[in-house]
Amino acid sequence: MKKSLLAVILISKNCASCVSSGVAAGPRLNNNQLYKFSYTTEVLIDKARGSKEGSAGYRISSDVDVNLVWRDPSSKDDQLIKLAVCVIEPVSQTSEKKNILHGATTESVLGKTKLAALTKPFLLHLKNGKVRAKAFYSYWEEPTTIKNLKRGLASLLQVQLNTGKVVENDVSGRCTVEYKAVKGQVTRTKILETCNTAETGFTTHSKVLGVSSKASSVTVFTLEDGFIRSAVAEETHTLAVNVRKSTAAKVVSRQTLTLVGKEAGPVEAAGKDVAGVVKSVDTKLAAVGIVAEKVKSQCKGCPSLFEHWQAEKKQLEPASLSKATAPRSFLALIQSIRKASKDEILKVLKSADKASLPQVVDAVTSSQTTASLDAMLEFLNFTDAKGLVLQERFLYACGFASHPNERMLEALLDISKGKIGSTDIKESVVIIMGALVHKLCQKGGCNLPTVVKVKKMILDGPKSTNEESEVQMYLLALKNSLLLEAIPIFTKYAESEVGAYCTIALTALQRYDVSLMTSEVKQTVNRVYHQNRRIYEKNVRAAAADVILSSNPSYMEIKNLLLSIGNLPHEMNKYMLSKIQDIIRFQMPASKVLRQAMKDMISHNYDRFAKVGSSSAYSGFMAQSADVSSTYSLDILYSGSGILRRSNMNIYGASNGAMLHGLQVAIEAQGLESLIAATPDEGEEDLESFAGMSALLFDVQLRPVTFFKGYSDLMSKMFSMTGEPMNVVKGLILLSDHSEVIQLQSGLKANAEFQGGLAIDISGGMEISLWYRESKTSVNNRGALVVTGNITVDMDFLRTGVEVSFETEAALDFITTVQFSEYPFLVCMQMDKTTFPVSEYLTKYERLSSGKSIKSRKGRKMLIPGSEFPLHQENSNMCKKVFDSSW
């Protein structure tokens, strides 16, 4: 195992205060005696399961002298202790080629100033074996890393002699600690998740895309003559990406304090209290506190943001977005932007060319700092309709934000109140505000002033306007928000006379937890499906059926639904049969009650279940592993004339007991029967010609895209149709984002940064050939994913770290071909994934402040063969006929 051994002195001694009643006495020092200890602290970083090459890291060794300075005459357990560290020459156990410290001296590594600070004695006030928060005395002017190392040593001396659970203050913060005492040995287990520290990080709101962590901290004390003979501590932190647990890294911190001898020591000082005695020892000593201070890291020789951008910009051009280099450069750029000022960010925005600028907007917005948001708001002009692409990329990046704050929502609220040049952007602003409300509420921010304002705006929105597009806009914003207060609104609009309102309301209700589907909601949805009050379009009834079947349906609900089959329009009959069969085959929650209801021959008989048609519903697994399972579903509903009415593709991911709606692409068409002189279905006689596509990506509903609307628009598009798909979403997305500072008991700090970046291109299209009486719809998904995990320990004079990562590039196409020259018409659905690579890398690096560095990188690559996802056998038979006839 690779260890860089630096024999350096160590640290100061201080303990944490324990707030607990009835605490037993701790270890006691003898007067006029000097205790001589050997001390080592070691930090190792590696991938979670270790690697053949060994860990990155180093060890610091030193001698420590400890003696009693003062004891309260009224209490033998109230002691002021002095610690002093003595330097040892550096020791190397590895070859010169692999050891960054080979041939180095303590002074050459630390520098004179830090070395002098480290060897300065410091004081610790122990009372009943505990250290109060401020009872650690050192020098304010000392470098923060040196003070923290001293705090780590001091914390190691804190121990109680009886079994019990208490709260202590030490270098890690204020933590709950459990002691177990057995015959001269005490085991201290620190419950790390209880530690309160000043430094807080952030993490992705989605558990599926997030990071899991495990941590442990155990110290074993051996006692002799009432004092510590040895203390051995080991602390481990492991972080893993939920969707791929093999992408994991760990940091291990070890401390060993061993008594090597005793000799005559200084005489106990006289004094009435601790403060007076400390002052008599050195007037410059101050109560600097036992809890670690925040370390301000300074990157020496690092490129500026502009220089970084110049190096990365080729990887962020549109032609490179399907390659893994794009999201990797995207993630690296985000890290630079997070350290940059507003002016530095604006310089990059203004210098980027037209092709790469949208990707820069993605990166700047995803950085989610005050400076990056200020820069974007200054750079974008929302009154200019020509800036639609950049404005929408900014809004989508806000919607996908991993840890949005109130200010981001406030910025969008201000934009919505101002003049906006594009109607599409106005809609996107409001829709994305709904997504931000949901994420802020998830973090407990539902009562923040701006969130309250936006909630009121979108809740009141649907009834505040008569414009159909604006009502849809507010309903989509509410769909994103998932507010409980929106359920009655969706329930109302589910029975609207406008089909688009009904569809949005019903699909929104399906996103809520089943427990929130009250009897009132269920009654409304059942009325829609069974058309108890009015006639509805087929796609509305299909959406209502989806809600019924996914909301823990009762036996009677299922029975009534089964009895309706046979009385529905032809294609609706076939769709419902296919949906029921899919639920039973895939063992969805409703399958049990469905099986019970189908025992009734009136509900389940040949007459009902032998209906012909081309509509279908099918679900299957895309991937299954111990870490994550991914499922897909394809629902296709046609009109009686053979023209597509609704196509709905969904991809879900499940991990750690959580579900993520990764993708939904829905294509809807209506009013096209006149093109082939066909008769519209019941309730659809007066529908305006329309076709469009709606996308939901990573639980965020995006603004729908219209292919055409109205007969004249349809005819102009028909004759100018190129077959090229229309873009729905294109850009770079920060999928996962986890950042935390791990305060180790040794006084060292580990910085953990886990991020996932996705370059994505989703497009869709629809072609209709009247000559060949054939239509084709396509949904094309292209993406490149990179996930990286970094753990770094930076001591100012020595930086070491490990990066674990994986990356892949993939394509997924969904194509539906319909030949409607005869009935039943021929329908062929294809869902294909190409062969794609998956690469994993492990990088280790160490760097001295002098500039000397060592870096190693190992990787492996595998190819996942492409395939066509299985659908039902009927589809396979139909595809054979379609391709035979085409040939």
Short mmCIF file of N, CA, C and O in Angstrom, two decimals, residues 209 321 323-324 326-328 330-331 362 400 662 697-698 729-736 755-762 782-787 808-810:
data_model
loop_
_atom_site.label_atom_id
_atom_site.label_comp_id
_atom_site.label_asym_id
_atom_site.label_seq_id
_atom_site.Cartn_x
_atom_site.Cartn_y
_atom_site.Cartn_z
N LEU A 209 -30.73 9.77 -7.98
CA LEU A 209 -29.54 10.36 -8.58
C LEU A 209 -28.52 10.79 -7.54
O LEU A 209 -27.47 11.33 -7.88
N LEU A 321 -21.45 17.07 -28.52
CA LEU A 321 -22.38 16.83 -27.41
C LEU A 321 -22.81 15.38 -27.25
O LEU A 321 -23.35 15.01 -26.22
N LYS A 323 -20.67 12.98 -27.27
CA LYS A 323 -19.50 12.28 -26.74
C LYS A 323 -19.36 12.54 -25.24
O LYS A 323 -19.78 13.59 -24.74
N ALA A 324 -18.74 11.61 -24.54
CA ALA A 324 -18.60 11.73 -23.09
C ALA A 324 -17.68 12.88 -22.68
O ALA A 324 -17.73 13.36 -21.55
N ALA A 326 -17.99 15.84 -23.57
CA ALA A 326 -18.81 17.04 -23.35
C ALA A 326 -19.26 17.16 -21.90
O ALA A 326 -19.00 18.18 -21.25
N PRO A 327 -19.95 16.16 -21.33
CA PRO A 327 -20.34 16.31 -19.92
C PRO A 327 -19.15 16.35 -18.96
O PRO A 327 -19.22 16.99 -17.91
N ARG A 328 -18.02 15.70 -19.32
CA ARG A 328 -16.84 15.78 -18.45
C ARG A 328 -16.30 17.20 -18.41
O ARG A 328 -15.97 17.73 -17.34
N PHE A 330 -18.07 19.84 -19.08
CA PHE A 330 -19.16 20.58 -18.44
C PHE A 330 -18.99 20.57 -16.92
O PHE A 330 -19.07 21.61 -16.26
N LEU A 331 -18.72 19.39 -16.35
CA LEU A 331 -18.56 19.28 -14.89
C LEU A 331 -17.32 20.04 -14.42
O LEU A 331 -17.35 20.70 -13.38
N ASP A 362 -25.75 26.68 -19.96
CA ASP A 362 -26.06 25.49 -19.15
C ASP A 362 -25.12 25.40 -17.95
O ASP A 362 -25.56 25.17 -16.81
N PHE A 400 -33.79 22.07 -13.60
CA PHE A 400 -33.04 20.87 -13.23
C PHE A 400 -32.07 21.12 -12.08
O PHE A 400 -31.30 20.23 -11.72
N GLY A 662 -37.64 9.40 -15.14
CA GLY A 662 -36.51 9.89 -15.91
C GLY A 662 -36.91 10.58 -17.19
O GLY A 662 -36.36 11.61 -17.56
N LEU A 697 -38.79 15.48 -18.11
CA LEU A 697 -37.42 14.99 -17.99
C LEU A 697 -36.97 15.12 -16.53
O LEU A 697 -37.01 16.20 -15.96
N PHE A 698 -36.60 13.99 -15.94
CA PHE A 698 -36.12 13.95 -14.55
C PHE A 698 -37.09 14.67 -13.61
O PHE A 698 -36.71 15.57 -12.86
N VAL A 729 -35.61 18.86 -26.47
CA VAL A 729 -34.66 19.21 -25.41
C VAL A 729 -33.26 18.94 -25.94
O VAL A 729 -32.98 17.87 -26.49
N LYS A 730 -32.39 19.92 -25.76
CA LYS A 730 -30.99 19.73 -26.14
C LYS A 730 -30.14 20.53 -25.18
O LYS A 730 -30.39 21.70 -24.94
N GLY A 731 -29.14 19.90 -24.62
CA GLY A 731 -28.28 20.66 -23.72
C GLY A 731 -27.55 19.78 -22.74
O GLY A 731 -27.51 18.55 -22.86
N LEU A 732 -26.97 20.43 -21.76
CA LEU A 732 -26.19 19.77 -20.73
C LEU A 732 -26.92 19.92 -19.39
O LEU A 732 -27.34 21.02 -19.04
N ILE A 733 -27.05 18.82 -18.67
CA ILE A 733 -27.82 18.82 -17.42
C ILE A 733 -26.94 18.32 -16.29
O ILE A 733 -26.24 17.31 -16.44
N LEU A 734 -26.97 19.05 -15.17
CA LEU A 734 -26.29 18.58 -13.97
C LEU A 734 -27.24 17.63 -13.24
O LEU A 734 -28.12 18.06 -12.51
N LEU A 735 -27.03 16.34 -13.46
CA LEU A 735 -27.96 15.34 -12.93
C LEU A 735 -27.84 15.16 -11.43
O LEU A 735 -28.82 15.11 -10.71
N SER A 736 -26.62 14.98 -10.97
CA SER A 736 -26.39 14.79 -9.54
C SER A 736 -25.31 15.75 -9.09
O SER A 736 -24.40 16.09 -9.85
N GLN A 755 -20.44 14.41 -8.77
CA GLN A 755 -21.30 15.08 -9.75
C GLN A 755 -21.58 14.17 -10.92
O GLN A 755 -20.76 13.32 -11.30
N GLY A 756 -22.74 14.36 -11.50
CA GLY A 756 -23.11 13.64 -12.72
C GLY A 756 -23.58 14.62 -13.77
O GLY A 756 -24.44 15.46 -13.50
N GLY A 757 -23.00 14.54 -14.95
CA GLY A 757 -23.38 15.45 -16.04
C GLY A 757 -23.92 14.66 -17.23
O GLY A 757 -23.41 13.58 -17.57
N LEU A 758 -24.96 15.18 -17.85
CA LEU A 758 -25.60 14.51 -18.98
C LEU A 758 -25.71 15.47 -20.16
O LEU A 758 -26.24 16.57 -20.02
N ALA A 759 -25.19 15.03 -21.30
CA ALA A 759 -25.42 15.76 -22.56
C ALA A 759 -26.58 15.04 -23.25
O ALA A 759 -26.51 13.83 -23.48
N ILE A 760 -27.64 15.76 -23.54
CA ILE A 760 -28.86 15.10 -24.03
C ILE A 760 -29.42 15.81 -25.25
O ILE A 760 -29.31 17.04 -25.38
N ASP A 761 -30.00 15.02 -26.13
CA ASP A 761 -30.66 15.56 -27.33
C ASP A 761 -31.90 14.70 -27.58
O ASP A 761 -31.80 13.54 -27.96
N ILE A 762 -33.07 15.26 -27.28
CA ILE A 762 -34.34 14.56 -27.51
C ILE A 762 -35.08 15.28 -28.63
O ILE A 762 -35.30 16.49 -28.56
N ARG A 782 -30.60 10.88 -27.69
CA ARG A 782 -29.15 10.73 -27.73
C ARG A 782 -28.58 11.30 -26.44
O ARG A 782 -29.03 12.36 -25.97
N GLY A 783 -27.62 10.60 -25.85
CA GLY A 783 -27.09 11.11 -24.58
C GLY A 783 -25.69 10.60 -24.29
O GLY A 783 -25.28 9.54 -24.76
N ALA A 784 -24.96 11.38 -23.52
CA ALA A 784 -23.65 10.97 -23.00
C ALA A 784 -23.64 11.33 -21.52
O ALA A 784 -23.99 12.45 -21.14
N LEU A 785 -23.26 10.38 -20.69
CA LEU A 785 -23.31 10.56 -19.24
C LEU A 785 -21.92 10.38 -18.64
O LEU A 785 -21.20 9.45 -18.98
N VAL A 786 -21.57 11.28 -17.73
CA VAL A 786 -20.33 11.16 -16.97
C VAL A 786 -20.65 11.40 -15.50
O VAL A 786 -21.31 12.39 -15.16
N VAL A 787 -20.21 10.51 -14.63
CA VAL A 787 -20.36 10.68 -13.19
C VAL A 787 -18.97 10.60 -12.56
O VAL A 787 -18.22 9.65 -12.83
N THR A 808 -20.53 6.95 -20.24
CA THR A 808 -21.14 6.15 -21.30
C THR A 808 -21.77 7.07 -22.34
O THR A 808 -22.05 8.25 -22.07
N GLU A 809 -21.96 6.54 -23.53
CA GLU A 809 -22.63 7.24 -24.62
C GLU A 809 -23.68 6.29 -25.18
O GLU A 809 -23.38 5.13 -25.45
N ALA A 810 -24.91 6.76 -25.33
CA ALA A 810 -25.97 5.85 -25.74
C ALA A 810 -27.00 6.55 -26.62
O ALA A 810 -27.10 7.78 -26.63
#
